[in-house]
Every structure is written in structure tokens, then in C-alpha cells.
Amino acid sequence: MHVAQLITLFTFIDGLMQGIYGTIFNLMLRTSGTSTAGVGRVTSLFLWGSAIFGLLFGILADRVDKKQLMITTHVISIFFGTYRVMTNSLFKLSIASFFFGGFTTATSIVLSTMLILRTSRENRTQMLGLNFGIGMFTGVLGNVFGGILGDIFPFKVVLVTSSLCRIFALFALLKIKEHPVASNSSQMQNALSFLSTFGQIDYRTKKVVWYYFLSTMSVGFGAGLFVTFGNVIFYDLFHMNPSLIGTILAIAQFATSIGAVFSHKFGKKFGDMNVLIFSYVFVPILIVMLSFVREPFTFTSVYILRFAVMNMVGPLLTATVFSNISTTYLSSINGMNIFLNNIARALSAELFAFLTKYNNGYTLIFVVSSFFYFLNAYVMIRMYKHIRN
């Protein structure tokens, strides 16, 4: 099998198990007596781990074999994902969440870097879209199965089982052929070298990178306020059971997966940047609607539409940015981007914990989130003008 196919197989197996796990975990905390603010703080620690480890492994990925690194980080991620479910100590739960986020993201960044490196410019958008779409589709199945299993079995049983089953994804990694490791004299540079020589990069590339980072941070702040807490939001606002919450999240991810797989076709017909800008302008309008709508069916419909429209264009953005940047800094920029994204999400998770203490907390959350999404739309328009010139 081609390396891109093996990576997609890994994404399917691991994504399915993590989808089940993710659907249930916050609900387990919430229903066991943890406050919404407490769930926000645990999630913030998860994201801080993701940010710090994403940067570190973005650097390390340039120096060691990516296959071996993915295997190691994946196994450690499984350990911490299982341990944080079993512990009864809030302190140990917090520490385990930090490392779980870190090693899960480490695997993800190495995987995405490998996929970009092993594809050509001609088929990169299609392969990224396929892998992203498969990842979203596993989320569909994970949300459905997670919700159903959560209604049938104790939450901890479902969480431990799904976490341990992630080990089966290793079979796909083990079949990937070894790839030569870049030496110090190669073109690949680590993130620290990238920062130290940033001033020497040509003006056009530098501005693309800045716009990419600004977009990542604005979306990170906006999404971190509510996307991570979708299951908690439906539980708090409408007191839905796990099966119904899982179904709603599954529909959102299914719509996204279909859109992501065909996103390259939209890009070819209308232009990648035109599709991106349309999405990024339309999405904050939908978020403003979420601020005030409290009728379950309408709220759910708008939530699903926002989720799908925003996330289906992710592969277009990645392909557009990395097609305008030299592969010299590909891994470094990818690592830095994930670092900034998770820093923004970690900070906004803390803001989520703070805002939920108010009676109109969710209204405030969506209003603030829409501001950051509008900011992202502005950044994308600026980047489009820059790339076009």
C-alpha cells in the first residue's frame, strides 16, 4: 500500500476510537459532578500539552525517523488516555490530560508532515482532503457508537476500551517503509532555525506565513470557546442524553467529511481562496445566530451547518499555504502553526470556564467567538490579495 493509504488507514482506526472516547469523556466528567468550569480547565490543560509538545515534536520530527517517532508517541498517548479515565485524583487527571494532549498532538503533527512530504503538489489537495474526510467520517461513527455505548455501558468501561483499542492502528504504521532522515546539511530546518532566519525569507513567503499564523490564532480563539465543548453545551442547554448528542455531532462530522473529500473540486471550479473566503465570512454569521437561538432544532441545525462549512475547507487552506511556501520550512511551520493553534485554544478554554459562570454565559461565549471568526475572514481576504498580486 502507498504511504498515503497507510496513513489514511491509521487515521480511520485511531479516529474511530478517539471519536468514541471524545464523545463520552467530557460527559463522564460533567455527570460525575465536575462543574462546566472544571471541564474547561481540564480541556485547557489538554490543549496546553498539545501546544507545547506540538512545537517540540515539530522540531524533533526533522531529526529522527518519522515512523518510529509516530509509533512511540502513539503508544504513550494511549497510556495517558487510559490512565486519566481510571484515576480518581483531580490532580492526576489534570497531569494525565496535559501529557495525553501532548503525545496525541505529537503523533498528529508527524503524521500530517509525513503526508505532505510524501505527496506531490499536484495531488496534495486531494490526498489531504481524503485523509481529512476519512478523519471526519470516523468522527461520525465514533459519535454514534460513543453515544449508544454510553447509554448502554458505564462511561468508564467505554472510555478504557476505546482507548486501548487504539493500539490496532499501529498495524498501519508498521507497514510504512522507512524514509531517510534529514541530516543537518539537508534543506529541512527545525523551528528554531526557522525563527532565527525568518528575516532572510523573501517578502512574499514571509507575508503568507504571517497571514497563516494570524488565521490559525483567530480561529483557535474562536473555536476554543465552544467547539471542544459541543457535547457539554448540548447537555447544559437542552439536557440531551448521550445518544442524541452523539447523533448530532455525528451528523455535523458526516457533512464535513463529505465536503472535505470534494473540497478540491470546489476549489478547482471557484478558486481555492474564493471558497475559503466565502466559508470564513459565512461562518461567523452563523455563530452570531447561535448566540440568541435557544430552540433545540434550530440551534442544532445552525450548529451542524457552521461546523460543516468551517471545517470542510481545511484541506484547501493547508494546500494553498504550503503550495506558496518552500518545503525547506514545511515541518517547522507546521509545528509552529499547531503550537499557536493550541495556545489559542488553551487560553480560550480558560475563558470558556470563566464565562460559563454567568447566567447568560453561552450567549457571551458565542458573541466573543464570532468576533474572532470575523477577524479570521479579514485575514483571509488580506492573504488572498497578497497571493493574487
PDB file of C-alpha atoms in Angstrom, residues 218 221-222 225 287 291 348 351 355 361-374:
ATOM      1  CA  SER A 218      -8.009  33.847  15.395  1.00  0.00           C
ATOM      2  CA  PHE A 221      -9.501  31.597  19.912  1.00  0.00           C
ATOM      3  CA  GLY A 222     -12.928  31.401  18.317  1.00  0.00           C
ATOM      4  CA  LEU A 225     -14.579  28.804  23.150  1.00  0.00           C
ATOM      5  CA  ILE A 287     -22.189  31.815  15.182  1.00  0.00           C
ATOM      6  CA  SER A 291     -25.777  33.400  20.454  1.00  0.00           C
ATOM      7  CA  SER A 348      -9.969  30.362  25.186  1.00  0.00           C
ATOM      8  CA  LEU A 351     -12.180  31.933  29.054  1.00  0.00           C
ATOM      9  CA  LEU A 355     -17.839  32.837  31.065  1.00  0.00           C
ATOM     10  CA  GLY A 361     -22.609  32.582  29.675  1.00  0.00           C
ATOM     11  CA  TYR A 362     -23.267  30.766  26.419  1.00  0.00           C
ATOM     12  CA  THR A 363     -24.593  33.917  24.762  1.00  0.00           C
ATOM     13  CA  LEU A 364     -21.376  35.699  25.697  1.00  0.00           C
ATOM     14  CA  ILE A 365     -19.294  32.736  24.502  1.00  0.00           C
ATOM     15  CA  PHE A 366     -20.822  32.753  21.021  1.00  0.00           C
ATOM     16  CA  VAL A 367     -20.640  36.542  20.671  1.00  0.00           C
ATOM     17  CA  VAL A 368     -16.936  36.610  21.571  1.00  0.00           C
ATOM     18  CA  SER A 369     -16.281  33.617  19.322  1.00  0.00           C
ATOM     19  CA  SER A 370     -17.941  35.307  16.331  1.00  0.00           C
ATOM     20  CA  PHE A 371     -15.593  38.290  16.737  1.00  0.00           C
ATOM     21  CA  PHE A 372     -12.538  36.071  16.291  1.00  0.00           C
ATOM     22  CA  TYR A 373     -14.091  34.339  13.281  1.00  0.00           C
ATOM     23  CA  PHE A 374     -14.803  37.699  11.638  1.00  0.00           C
TER      24      PHE A 374
END
